[in-house]
Tab-separated table of C-alpha atoms in Angstrom:
chain	number	residue	atom	x	y	z
A	1359	UNK	CA	54.522	-10.655	-5.508
A	1360	UNK	CA	53.304	-9.604	-2.061
A	1361	UNK	CA	49.764	-8.254	-2.318
A	1362	UNK	CA	50.590	-5.665	0.341
A	1363	UNK	CA	52.897	-4.001	-2.204
A	1364	UNK	CA	49.869	-2.965	-4.279
A	1365	UNK	CA	47.611	-1.939	-1.401
A	1366	UNK	CA	47.525	0.562	1.455
A	1367	UNK	CA	45.225	1.327	4.360
A	1368	UNK	CA	42.109	3.249	3.391
A	1369	UNK	CA	42.763	6.645	4.944
A	1370	UNK	CA	43.276	10.214	3.834
A	1371	UNK	CA	46.910	9.695	2.911
A	1372	UNK	CA	45.990	6.628	0.881
A	1373	UNK	CA	43.240	8.473	-0.990
A	1374	UNK	CA	45.584	11.342	-1.868
A	1375	UNK	CA	48.287	8.926	-2.987
A	1376	UNK	CA	45.733	7.153	-5.188
A	1377	UNK	CA	44.748	10.444	-6.833
A	1378	UNK	CA	48.400	11.265	-7.513
A	1379	UNK	CA	48.830	7.884	-9.241
A	1380	UNK	CA	46.166	8.707	-11.856
A	1381	UNK	CA	47.127	10.114	-15.268
A	1382	UNK	CA	44.988	13.242	-14.664
A	1383	UNK	CA	42.960	14.811	-11.894
A	1384	UNK	CA	39.464	13.335	-12.195
A	1385	UNK	CA	36.441	15.578	-12.549
A	1386	UNK	CA	34.332	12.593	-11.531
A	1387	UNK	CA	35.655	10.113	-8.972
A	1388	UNK	CA	33.218	7.226	-8.896
A	1389	UNK	CA	33.015	5.194	-5.700
A	1390	UNK	CA	30.982	2.102	-6.469
A	1391	UNK	CA	28.970	-0.126	-4.182
A	1392	UNK	CA	29.051	-3.887	-4.501
A	1393	UNK	CA	25.829	-3.828	-2.484
A	1394	UNK	CA	23.503	-1.056	-1.383
A	1395	UNK	CA	22.895	-0.352	2.327
A	1396	UNK	CA	26.241	-1.415	3.783
A	1397	UNK	CA	26.634	0.806	6.838
A	1398	UNK	CA	30.408	0.512	7.084
A	1399	UNK	CA	30.798	1.515	3.451
A	1400	UNK	CA	28.681	4.600	4.011
A	1401	UNK	CA	30.909	5.575	6.924
A	1402	UNK	CA	34.053	5.037	4.837
A	1403	UNK	CA	32.559	7.071	1.991
A	1404	UNK	CA	31.866	9.983	4.340
A	1405	UNK	CA	35.455	9.924	5.576
A	1406	UNK	CA	36.745	9.874	1.997
A	1407	UNK	CA	34.550	12.817	1.011
A	1408	UNK	CA	35.561	14.887	4.026
A	1409	UNK	CA	39.214	14.312	3.132
A	1410	UNK	CA	38.591	15.222	-0.495
A	1411	UNK	CA	36.890	18.457	0.562
A	1412	UNK	CA	39.470	19.465	3.148
A	1413	UNK	CA	42.625	18.439	1.264
A	1414	UNK	CA	41.873	17.979	-2.453
A	1415	UNK	CA	39.504	20.830	-3.294
A	1416	UNK	CA	36.384	18.754	-3.947
A	1417	UNK	CA	33.127	20.681	-3.593
A	1418	UNK	CA	30.470	18.346	-5.013
A	1419	UNK	CA	28.918	15.061	-3.974
A	1420	UNK	CA	26.515	13.031	-6.128
A	1421	UNK	CA	24.565	9.907	-5.224
A	1422	UNK	CA	22.515	7.330	-7.127
A	1423	UNK	CA	19.229	8.952	-6.168
A	1424	UNK	CA	16.454	10.918	-7.887
A	1425	UNK	CA	18.024	14.015	-9.468
A	1426	UNK	CA	14.947	16.168	-8.824
A	1427	UNK	CA	14.587	15.086	-5.212
A	1428	UNK	CA	18.269	15.912	-4.791
A	1429	UNK	CA	17.402	19.598	-5.286
A	1430	UNK	CA	15.755	19.492	-1.833
A	1431	UNK	CA	19.039	18.380	-0.269
A	1432	UNK	CA	21.083	20.899	-2.239
A	1433	UNK	CA	18.789	23.734	-1.108
A	1434	UNK	CA	19.084	22.568	2.486
A	1435	UNK	CA	22.860	22.450	2.607
A	1436	UNK	CA	23.037	25.822	0.842
A	1437	UNK	CA	20.460	27.741	2.885
A	1438	UNK	CA	19.267	25.551	5.748
A	1439	UNK	CA	15.810	25.257	4.155
A	1440	UNK	CA	13.701	22.577	5.845
A	1441	UNK	CA	14.422	20.376	8.815
A	1442	UNK	CA	16.915	17.544	8.523
A	1443	UNK	CA	14.132	14.998	9.067
A	1444	UNK	CA	12.074	16.509	6.250
A	1445	UNK	CA	15.056	16.701	3.912
A	1446	UNK	CA	15.973	13.064	4.469
A	1447	UNK	CA	12.393	12.050	3.713
A	1448	UNK	CA	11.840	14.229	0.632
A	1449	UNK	CA	15.370	14.515	-0.737
A	1450	UNK	CA	16.207	10.863	-1.508
A	1451	UNK	CA	14.720	8.036	-3.538
A	1452	UNK	CA	15.241	4.252	-3.207
A	1453	UNK	CA	14.873	4.536	0.640
A	1454	UNK	CA	18.359	6.079	0.814
A	1455	UNK	CA	17.045	8.781	3.140
A	1456	UNK	CA	16.813	6.152	5.891
A	1457	UNK	CA	20.577	5.540	5.791
A	1458	UNK	CA	22.343	6.866	8.908
A	1459	UNK	CA	25.466	7.514	6.827
A	1460	UNK	CA	23.498	9.637	4.358
A	1461	UNK	CA	21.979	11.597	7.225
A	1462	UNK	CA	25.416	12.182	8.726
A	1463	UNK	CA	26.719	13.341	5.347
A	1464	UNK	CA	23.923	15.875	4.799
A	1465	UNK	CA	24.335	17.174	8.349
A	1466	UNK	CA	28.107	17.595	7.846
A	1467	UNK	CA	27.713	19.296	4.464
A	1468	UNK	CA	25.240	21.794	5.929
A	1469	UNK	CA	27.572	22.535	8.851
A	1470	UNK	CA	30.488	22.993	6.458
A	1471	UNK	CA	28.552	25.474	4.332
A	1472	UNK	CA	27.602	27.517	7.386
A	1473	UNK	CA	31.291	28.067	8.118
A	1474	UNK	CA	32.792	28.456	4.620
A	1475	UNK	CA	32.268	30.790	1.678
A	1476	UNK	CA	33.221	28.147	-0.902
A	1477	UNK	CA	30.022	26.116	-0.753
A	1478	UNK	CA	29.505	22.388	-1.175
A	1479	UNK	CA	26.935	21.074	-3.661
A	1480	UNK	CA	24.756	17.962	-3.506
A	1481	UNK	CA	23.351	16.152	-6.552
A	1482	UNK	CA	21.231	13.124	-7.286
A	1483	UNK	CA	22.360	11.554	-10.545
A	1484	UNK	CA	19.635	8.945	-11.085
A	1485	UNK	CA	16.454	9.780	-12.936
A	1486	UNK	CA	13.086	9.875	-11.132
A	1487	UNK	CA	12.748	6.163	-11.803
A	1488	UNK	CA	13.887	2.710	-10.851
A	1489	UNK	CA	12.125	-0.128	-12.648
A	1490	UNK	CA	9.069	2.083	-13.073
A	1491	UNK	CA	9.074	5.825	-13.697
A	1492	UNK	CA	7.533	8.912	-12.156
A	1493	UNK	CA	5.286	11.421	-13.879
A	1494	UNK	CA	7.167	13.982	-15.987
A	1495	UNK	CA	4.975	16.710	-14.431
A	1496	UNK	CA	7.590	18.294	-12.149
A	1497	UNK	CA	10.270	18.470	-14.840
A	1498	UNK	CA	7.956	19.753	-17.597
A	1499	UNK	CA	6.104	22.360	-15.537
A	1500	UNK	CA	9.286	23.646	-13.873
A	1501	UNK	CA	11.013	24.003	-17.245
A	1502	UNK	CA	7.938	25.712	-18.708
A	1503	UNK	CA	7.899	28.189	-15.812
A	1504	UNK	CA	11.545	29.183	-16.358
A	1505	UNK	CA	11.085	30.034	-20.039
A	1506	UNK	CA	9.777	33.177	-21.691
A	1507	UNK	CA	7.158	33.250	-24.426
A	1508	UNK	CA	6.054	32.426	-26.993
A	1509	UNK	CA	5.817	28.904	-25.563
A	1510	UNK	CA	4.667	25.789	-27.446
A	1511	UNK	CA	1.663	25.409	-25.141
A	1512	UNK	CA	0.051	26.945	-22.091
A	1513	UNK	CA	0.527	25.577	-18.589
A	1514	UNK	CA	-3.152	24.611	-18.652
A	1515	UNK	CA	-2.663	22.531	-21.800
A	1516	UNK	CA	0.368	20.893	-20.244
A	1517	UNK	CA	-1.659	20.017	-17.155
A	1518	UNK	CA	-4.472	18.557	-19.260
A	1519	UNK	CA	-2.103	16.402	-21.301
A	1520	UNK	CA	-0.341	15.141	-18.169
A	1521	UNK	CA	-3.581	14.201	-16.429
A	1522	UNK	CA	-3.375	12.545	-12.988
A	1523	UNK	CA	0.033	11.361	-11.812
A	1524	UNK	CA	-1.114	7.890	-10.726
A	1525	UNK	CA	-1.150	6.219	-14.183
A	1526	UNK	CA	2.361	7.525	-14.864
A	1527	UNK	CA	3.685	6.147	-11.569
A	1528	UNK	CA	1.888	2.782	-11.721
A	1529	UNK	CA	4.488	0.235	-10.611
A	1530	UNK	CA	2.484	-2.565	-12.231
A	1531	UNK	CA	3.351	-1.065	-15.622
A	1532	UNK	CA	6.926	-2.193	-15.042
A	1533	UNK	CA	5.703	-5.785	-15.208
A	1534	UNK	CA	2.928	-5.358	-17.765
A	1535	UNK	CA	3.635	-3.056	-20.739
A	1536	UNK	CA	-0.058	-2.915	-21.584
A	1537	UNK	CA	-0.586	-0.857	-18.427
A	1538	UNK	CA	1.883	1.820	-19.496
A	1539	UNK	CA	0.515	5.112	-20.852
A	1540	UNK	CA	3.866	5.932	-22.449
A	1541	UNK	CA	2.534	5.568	-26.037
A	1542	UNK	CA	-0.818	7.255	-25.551
A	1543	UNK	CA	-1.652	10.210	-27.834
A	1544	UNK	CA	-1.142	12.541	-24.878
A	1545	UNK	CA	2.294	11.097	-24.100
A	1546	UNK	CA	3.321	11.352	-27.746
A	1547	UNK	CA	2.316	15.005	-27.835
A	1548	UNK	CA	4.160	15.640	-24.567
A	1549	UNK	CA	7.354	14.257	-26.145
A	1550	UNK	CA	7.107	16.844	-28.908
A	1551	UNK	CA	6.393	19.619	-26.390
A	1552	UNK	CA	9.353	18.554	-24.234
A	1553	UNK	CA	11.605	18.673	-27.279
A	1554	UNK	CA	10.268	22.130	-28.180
A	1555	UNK	CA	10.832	23.400	-24.633
A	1556	UNK	CA	14.428	22.156	-24.627
A	1557	UNK	CA	14.974	23.781	-28.001
A	1558	UNK	CA	13.506	27.037	-26.689
A	1559	UNK	CA	15.801	26.856	-23.683
A	1560	UNK	CA	18.755	26.859	-26.037
A	1561	UNK	CA	17.590	30.194	-27.463
A	1562	UNK	CA	17.145	31.847	-24.047
A	1563	UNK	CA	20.430	31.026	-22.328
A	1564	UNK	CA	21.573	34.681	-22.089
A	1565	UNK	CA	18.513	35.786	-20.083
A	1566	UNK	CA	18.857	33.101	-17.394
A	1567	UNK	CA	20.991	33.280	-14.288
A	1568	UNK	CA	23.589	30.544	-13.836
A	1569	UNK	CA	21.415	28.883	-11.170
A	1570	UNK	CA	18.249	29.016	-13.310
A	1571	UNK	CA	20.114	27.703	-16.355
A	1572	UNK	CA	21.517	24.789	-14.378
A	1573	UNK	CA	18.045	23.848	-13.179
A	1574	UNK	CA	16.407	24.397	-16.554
A	1575	UNK	CA	18.916	22.067	-18.205
A	1576	UNK	CA	18.258	19.464	-15.485
A	1577	UNK	CA	14.494	19.757	-15.962
A	1578	UNK	CA	14.890	19.526	-19.738
A	1579	UNK	CA	17.002	16.392	-19.870
A	1580	UNK	CA	14.845	14.786	-17.143
A	1581	UNK	CA	11.570	15.515	-18.931
A	1582	UNK	CA	12.867	14.167	-22.245
A	1583	UNK	CA	14.449	11.149	-20.559
A	1584	UNK	CA	11.320	10.275	-18.562
A	1585	UNK	CA	9.023	10.499	-21.569
A	1586	UNK	CA	11.419	8.337	-23.585
A	1587	UNK	CA	11.533	5.802	-20.719
A	1588	UNK	CA	7.728	5.724	-20.496
A	1589	UNK	CA	7.539	5.187	-24.270
A	1590	UNK	CA	9.672	2.076	-23.974
A	1591	UNK	CA	7.831	0.846	-20.877
A	1592	UNK	CA	4.919	0.298	-23.266
A	1593	UNK	CA	7.088	-1.917	-25.490
A	1594	UNK	CA	6.177	-5.612	-25.390
A	1595	UNK	CA	9.233	-6.938	-27.252
A	1596	UNK	CA	11.899	-9.180	-25.630
A	1597	UNK	CA	14.345	-6.246	-25.758
A	1598	UNK	CA	12.188	-4.167	-23.403
A	1599	UNK	CA	14.185	-4.526	-20.186
A	1600	UNK	CA	17.545	-4.186	-21.887
A	1601	UNK	CA	16.346	-0.951	-23.511
A	1602	UNK	CA	14.971	0.391	-20.208
A	1603	UNK	CA	18.178	-0.433	-18.333
A	1604	UNK	CA	20.255	1.295	-21.002
A	1605	UNK	CA	18.017	4.378	-21.010
A	1606	UNK	CA	18.270	4.696	-17.240
A	1607	UNK	CA	22.067	4.622	-17.341
A	1608	UNK	CA	22.119	7.085	-20.228
A	1609	UNK	CA	20.131	9.508	-18.045
A	1610	UNK	CA	22.607	8.919	-15.227
A	1611	UNK	CA	25.543	9.567	-17.538
A	1612	UNK	CA	24.054	12.879	-18.712
A	1613	UNK	CA	23.680	13.953	-15.084
A	1614	UNK	CA	27.269	12.912	-14.324
A	1615	UNK	CA	28.545	15.058	-17.188
A	1616	UNK	CA	26.607	18.014	-15.777
A	1617	UNK	CA	28.124	17.402	-12.333
A	1618	UNK	CA	31.595	17.263	-13.892
A	1619	UNK	CA	31.126	20.781	-15.256
A	1620	UNK	CA	31.152	22.048	-11.662
A	1621	UNK	CA	34.584	20.714	-10.754
A	1622	UNK	CA	35.821	17.561	-9.047
A	1623	UNK	CA	33.026	15.499	-7.507
A	1624	UNK	CA	32.797	12.277	-5.543
A	1625	UNK	CA	30.025	10.142	-7.042
A	1626	UNK	CA	28.517	7.269	-5.054
A	1627	UNK	CA	26.437	4.549	-6.688
A	1628	UNK	CA	26.349	0.867	-7.511
A	1629	UNK	CA	29.376	-0.703	-9.193
A	1630	UNK	CA	27.049	-1.766	-12.032
A	1631	UNK	CA	26.301	1.866	-12.838
A	1632	UNK	CA	29.776	3.349	-12.363
A	1633	UNK	CA	32.008	0.691	-13.936
A	1634	UNK	CA	33.645	1.272	-17.314
A	1635	UNK	CA	32.475	-1.943	-18.930
A	1636	UNK	CA	29.065	-3.245	-19.909
A	1637	UNK	CA	26.758	-4.204	-17.059
A	1638	UNK	CA	25.237	-7.663	-16.841
A	1639	UNK	CA	22.270	-8.538	-14.660
A	1640	UNK	CA	20.124	-11.688	-14.580
A	1641	UNK	CA	16.389	-11.044	-14.815
A	1642	UNK	CA	14.134	-14.064	-14.947
A	1643	UNK	CA	15.178	-16.287	-17.824
A	1644	UNK	CA	17.304	-13.627	-19.533
A	1645	UNK	CA	20.523	-11.756	-18.817
A	1646	UNK	CA	20.379	-8.028	-19.415
A	1647	UNK	CA	23.442	-6.371	-20.946
A	1648	UNK	CA	23.892	-2.629	-21.418
A	1649	UNK	CA	26.534	0.098	-21.293
A	1650	UNK	CA	26.783	1.543	-17.796
A	1651	UNK	CA	26.610	5.230	-16.911
A	1652	UNK	CA	30.299	5.059	-15.991
A	1653	UNK	CA	31.220	3.629	-19.382
A	1654	UNK	CA	29.298	6.398	-21.152
A	1655	UNK	CA	30.658	9.175	-18.928
A	1656	UNK	CA	34.208	7.837	-19.211
A	1657	UNK	CA	33.945	7.911	-23.004
A	1658	UNK	CA	33.260	11.638	-22.822
A	1659	UNK	CA	35.563	12.512	-19.905
A	1660	UNK	CA	38.517	10.246	-20.712
A	1661	UNK	CA	41.200	10.430	-18.015
A	1662	UNK	CA	39.032	12.886	-16.099
A	1663	UNK	CA	36.882	9.922	-15.007
A	1664	UNK	CA	38.191	7.510	-12.361
A	1665	UNK	CA	36.481	4.505	-10.820
A	1666	UNK	CA	36.958	2.934	-7.402
A	1667	UNK	CA	35.002	-0.321	-7.118
A	1668	UNK	CA	34.155	-1.678	-3.692
A	1669	UNK	CA	34.252	-5.259	-2.549
A	1670	UNK	CA	33.362	-6.965	0.716
A	1671	UNK	CA	35.087	-9.784	2.532
A	1672	UNK	CA	33.120	-11.602	5.216
A	1673	UNK	CA	29.494	-10.574	5.693
A	1674	UNK	CA	27.792	-12.691	8.336
A	1675	UNK	CA	28.033	-16.302	7.229
A	1676	UNK	CA	29.177	-15.367	3.729
A	1677	UNK	CA	32.954	-15.958	3.752
A	1678	UNK	CA	34.753	-15.623	0.399
A	1679	UNK	CA	36.661	-18.635	-0.860
A	1680	UNK	CA	40.457	-18.123	-0.721
A	1681	UNK	CA	40.744	-18.503	-4.510
A	1682	UNK	CA	38.383	-15.571	-5.248
A	1683	UNK	CA	39.473	-11.931	-5.571
A	1684	UNK	CA	37.711	-11.142	-2.302
A	1685	UNK	CA	39.434	-14.120	-0.695
A	1686	UNK	CA	42.841	-12.872	-1.854
A	1687	UNK	CA	42.073	-9.368	-0.560
A	1688	UNK	CA	41.019	-10.830	2.791
A	1689	UNK	CA	44.673	-11.652	3.458
A	1690	UNK	CA	45.510	-7.942	3.709
A	1691	UNK	CA	46.327	-6.854	7.270
A	1692	UNK	CA	43.902	-3.908	7.353
A	1693	UNK	CA	40.160	-3.752	8.018
A	1694	UNK	CA	39.780	-1.270	5.159
A	1695	UNK	CA	42.148	-1.218	2.200
A	1696	UNK	CA	42.699	0.710	-1.008
A	1697	UNK	CA	44.094	-1.551	-3.737
A	1698	UNK	CA	45.673	-0.804	-7.121
A	1699	UNK	CA	43.286	-2.843	-9.266
A	1700	UNK	CA	45.406	-2.875	-12.420
A	1701	UNK	CA	48.456	-4.202	-10.610
A	1702	UNK	CA	46.242	-6.766	-8.897
A	1703	UNK	CA	44.945	-7.898	-12.298
A	1704	UNK	CA	48.495	-8.710	-13.371
A	1705	UNK	CA	49.395	-10.438	-10.113
A	1706	UNK	CA	46.516	-12.878	-9.581
A	1707	UNK	CA	46.222	-15.846	-11.901
A	1708	UNK	CA	42.903	-17.430	-12.818
A	1709	UNK	CA	40.925	-16.499	-9.694
A	1710	UNK	CA	37.555	-18.164	-9.213
A	1711	UNK	CA	34.514	-15.902	-9.531
A	1712	UNK	CA	32.831	-15.527	-6.165
A	1713	UNK	CA	29.303	-16.865	-5.749
A	1714	UNK	CA	27.529	-15.153	-2.868
A	1715	UNK	CA	24.298	-16.355	-1.232
A	1716	UNK	CA	23.352	-12.686	-0.887
A	1717	UNK	CA	21.644	-11.888	-4.209
A	1718	UNK	CA	22.104	-8.174	-3.504
A	1719	UNK	CA	25.894	-8.552	-3.505
A	1720	UNK	CA	27.626	-8.297	-6.879
A	1721	UNK	CA	31.138	-9.807	-6.582
A	1722	UNK	CA	34.098	-8.421	-8.488
A	1723	UNK	CA	34.518	-9.865	-11.965
A	1724	UNK	CA	38.105	-11.178	-12.135
A	1725	UNK	CA	38.173	-10.601	-15.905
A	1726	UNK	CA	37.415	-6.875	-15.490
A	1727	UNK	CA	40.014	-5.833	-12.929
A	1728	UNK	CA	42.078	-4.033	-15.550
A	1729	UNK	CA	39.152	-1.662	-16.183
A	1730	UNK	CA	39.059	-0.513	-12.557
A	1731	UNK	CA	41.407	2.142	-11.194
A	1732	UNK	CA	41.250	0.989	-7.598
A	1733	UNK	CA	39.360	-1.211	-5.157
A	1734	UNK	CA	38.034	-0.152	-1.779
A	1735	UNK	CA	37.955	-3.390	0.204
A	1736	UNK	CA	36.168	-3.860	3.530
A	1737	UNK	CA	37.361	-7.010	5.262
A	1738	UNK	CA	34.170	-7.333	7.334
A	1739	UNK	CA	30.731	-5.805	6.921
A	1740	UNK	CA	28.115	-6.295	9.588
A	1741	UNK	CA	25.576	-3.538	9.076
A	1742	UNK	CA	23.590	-4.841	6.118
A	1743	UNK	CA	20.088	-3.349	5.980
């Protein structure tokens, strides 16, 4: 079978044809990254999103970045609040604000909203964490401020229990559980308060505007998720990192489900987080294994979740072997291709897993192709940050 029969150039027509091939219109269209900070992929993503907005009715974009910081970007594209420089600095985690493609996207979304009544939305879908975690202060105090009394505690008590932010955000606690304050008496009490605040929110839904309710629900699930994550940062058992990885993706999945409630969205994050199967990642002398955010979200959304994995061909001196999936895809005649992954899975026989010298690059798993809806393949990538 000719591989060109199951692929097409990556352009607007190809994206629309891909959507029509799915069993249902997705509420979440995940576009995964095989590696963060690939400039060409960011450019391709922006083109895909513009097409989805202009031709397929998409109005939301979500990225693997701090969900609370993302509120800064969403406010900016809605109202013009803040300068673009300030928004890129304060509105992204993981250094994603330095990405030229992300800057171009925010600038375009703001310009679009200035000219259209049907506004675009921007979301971060990661928690305020990576391997360590931020203080739950912002989420808890913002939720507290949105609720009406009687409240489980005063703002002053909340502030006293939280204490300074530095011990919460201590990156060394990611390596040494004894440095975590996640099981201190104050943290344990804060977990109960967070649960009480979320429960109180459920009783006050009618008095909140749609915008306040959306934010209150975000603050609630973030506060509970952060305190749970901090609790397990203090765990010294061998299962610690597996548990933390799973909790992070569970927080992501909850945010993706909230994004899905607002209509079709393009979601951009690492393949490991958006894929339907379990994620595997080597860490020291162990291999972590946990259910990805995509797997969890897809369980809830069913056919309304679709996943486009990305893969790279040649990057600098890293040239894929011809017997790998990336090597097979490198024979396509286009610089950027959109491939039917399930048909590809049935057409290639016993491909060799790619081994890349770039530890940041996660090659496609040949055994998992049938769990991917499509592959965005870039034949060459030069702009690796």
